[in-house]
Short mmCIF file of N, CA and C in Angstrom, two decimals:
data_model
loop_
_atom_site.label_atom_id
_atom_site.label_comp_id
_atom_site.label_asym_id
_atom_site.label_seq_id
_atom_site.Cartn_x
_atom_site.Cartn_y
_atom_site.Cartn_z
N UNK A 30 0.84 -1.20 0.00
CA UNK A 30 0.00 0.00 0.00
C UNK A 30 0.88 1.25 0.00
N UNK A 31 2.10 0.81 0.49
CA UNK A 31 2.77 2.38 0.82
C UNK A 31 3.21 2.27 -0.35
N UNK A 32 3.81 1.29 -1.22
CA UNK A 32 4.43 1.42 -1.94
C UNK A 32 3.44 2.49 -3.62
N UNK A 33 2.02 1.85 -3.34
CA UNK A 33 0.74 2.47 -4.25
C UNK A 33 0.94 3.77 -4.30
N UNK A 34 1.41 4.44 -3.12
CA UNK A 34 1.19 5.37 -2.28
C UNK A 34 1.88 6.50 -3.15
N UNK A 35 3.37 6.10 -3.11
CA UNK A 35 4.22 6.45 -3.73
C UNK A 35 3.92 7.42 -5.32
N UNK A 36 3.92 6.07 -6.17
CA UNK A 36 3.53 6.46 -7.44
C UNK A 36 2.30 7.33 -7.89
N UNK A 37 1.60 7.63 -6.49
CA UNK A 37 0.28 8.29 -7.11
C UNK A 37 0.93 9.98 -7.04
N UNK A 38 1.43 10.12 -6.64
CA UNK A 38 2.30 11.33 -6.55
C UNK A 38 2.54 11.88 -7.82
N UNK A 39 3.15 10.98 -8.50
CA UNK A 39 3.67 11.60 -9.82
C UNK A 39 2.53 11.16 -10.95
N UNK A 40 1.23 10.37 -10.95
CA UNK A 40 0.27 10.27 -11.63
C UNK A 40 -0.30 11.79 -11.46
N UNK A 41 -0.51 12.10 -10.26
CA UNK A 41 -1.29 13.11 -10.10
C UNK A 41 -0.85 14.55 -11.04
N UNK A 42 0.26 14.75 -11.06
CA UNK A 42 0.92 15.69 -11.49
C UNK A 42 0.44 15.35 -13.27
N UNK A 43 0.83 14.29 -14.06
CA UNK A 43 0.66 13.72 -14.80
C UNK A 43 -0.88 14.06 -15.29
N UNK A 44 -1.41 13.87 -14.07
CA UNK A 44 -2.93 14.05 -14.39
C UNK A 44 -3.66 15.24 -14.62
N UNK A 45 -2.77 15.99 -13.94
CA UNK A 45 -3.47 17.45 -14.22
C UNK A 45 -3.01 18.30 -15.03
N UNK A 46 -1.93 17.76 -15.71
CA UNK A 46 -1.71 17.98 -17.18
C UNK A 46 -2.24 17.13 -18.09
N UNK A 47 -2.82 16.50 -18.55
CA UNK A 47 -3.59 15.75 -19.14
C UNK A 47 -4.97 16.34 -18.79
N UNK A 48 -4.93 16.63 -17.84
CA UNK A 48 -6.67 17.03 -17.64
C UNK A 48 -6.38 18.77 -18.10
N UNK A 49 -5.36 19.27 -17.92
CA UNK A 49 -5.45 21.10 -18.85
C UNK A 49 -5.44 20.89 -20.76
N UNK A 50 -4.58 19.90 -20.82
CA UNK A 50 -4.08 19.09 -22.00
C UNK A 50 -5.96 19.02 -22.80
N UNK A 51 -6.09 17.79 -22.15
CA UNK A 51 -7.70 18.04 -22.60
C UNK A 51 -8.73 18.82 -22.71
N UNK A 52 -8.41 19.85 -21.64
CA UNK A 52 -9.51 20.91 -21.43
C UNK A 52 -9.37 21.88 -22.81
N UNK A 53 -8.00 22.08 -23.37
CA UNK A 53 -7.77 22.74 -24.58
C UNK A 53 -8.36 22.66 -25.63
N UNK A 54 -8.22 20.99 -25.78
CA UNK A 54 -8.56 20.13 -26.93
C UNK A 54 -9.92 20.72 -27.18
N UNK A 55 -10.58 20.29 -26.16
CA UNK A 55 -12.30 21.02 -25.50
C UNK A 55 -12.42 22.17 -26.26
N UNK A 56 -11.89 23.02 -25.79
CA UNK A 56 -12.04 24.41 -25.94
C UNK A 56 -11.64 24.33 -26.93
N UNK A 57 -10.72 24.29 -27.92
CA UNK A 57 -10.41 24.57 -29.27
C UNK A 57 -11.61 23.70 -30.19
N UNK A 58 -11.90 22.91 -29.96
CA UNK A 58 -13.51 22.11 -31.23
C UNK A 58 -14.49 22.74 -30.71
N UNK A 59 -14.80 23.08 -29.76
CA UNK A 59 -15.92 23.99 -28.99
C UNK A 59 -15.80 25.77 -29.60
N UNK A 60 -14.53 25.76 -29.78
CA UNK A 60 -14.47 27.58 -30.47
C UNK A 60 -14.74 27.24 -32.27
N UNK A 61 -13.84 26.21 -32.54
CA UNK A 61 -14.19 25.57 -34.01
C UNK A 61 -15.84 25.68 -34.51
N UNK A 62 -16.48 24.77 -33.94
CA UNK A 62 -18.05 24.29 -33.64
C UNK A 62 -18.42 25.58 -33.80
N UNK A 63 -18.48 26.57 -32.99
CA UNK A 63 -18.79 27.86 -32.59
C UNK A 63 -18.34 28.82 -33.86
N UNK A 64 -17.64 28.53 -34.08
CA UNK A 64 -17.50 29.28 -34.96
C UNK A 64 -17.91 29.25 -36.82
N UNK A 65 -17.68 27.79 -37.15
CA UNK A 65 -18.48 27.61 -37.80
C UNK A 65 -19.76 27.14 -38.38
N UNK A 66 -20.52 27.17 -36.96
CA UNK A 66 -22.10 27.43 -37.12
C UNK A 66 -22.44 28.81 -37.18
N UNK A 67 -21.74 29.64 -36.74
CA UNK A 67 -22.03 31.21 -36.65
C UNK A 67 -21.74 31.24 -38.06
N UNK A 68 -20.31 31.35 -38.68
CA UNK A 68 -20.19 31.60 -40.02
C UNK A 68 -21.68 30.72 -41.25
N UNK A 69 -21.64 29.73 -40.96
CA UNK A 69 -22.70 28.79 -41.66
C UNK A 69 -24.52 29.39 -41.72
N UNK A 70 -24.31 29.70 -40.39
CA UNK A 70 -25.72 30.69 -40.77
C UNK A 70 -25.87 32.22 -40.91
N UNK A 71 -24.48 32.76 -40.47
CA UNK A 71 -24.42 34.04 -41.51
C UNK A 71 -24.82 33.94 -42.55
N UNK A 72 -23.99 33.04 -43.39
CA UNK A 72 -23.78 33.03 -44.82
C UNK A 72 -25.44 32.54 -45.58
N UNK A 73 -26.35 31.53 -44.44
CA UNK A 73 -27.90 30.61 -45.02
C UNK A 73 -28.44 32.44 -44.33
N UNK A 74 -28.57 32.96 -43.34
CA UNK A 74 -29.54 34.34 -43.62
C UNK A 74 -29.06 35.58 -44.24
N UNK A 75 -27.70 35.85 -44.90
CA UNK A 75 -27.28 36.75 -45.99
C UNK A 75 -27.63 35.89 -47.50
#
């Protein structure tokens, strides 16, 4: 158990780069998405 103990230390760190890592990913297809449905129905009500 101590030894479990150990390694979660450096998962964690690991993890919360992976979890900002992802949050980007997120945010960048989410601004994408966003952006070209806005452009897409500009262009269908002009």
């Amino acid at each position: 158990m101590v030894k479990l103990r150990h390694p979660n230390r450096q998962t964690r760190g690991t993890g919360v780069g992976m979890k900002y890592f992802l949050f980007l990913i997120v945010a960048t297809i989410v601004l994408i998405l966003w952006a070209y449905q806005r452009v897409y129905t500009g262009e269908s009500n002009d």
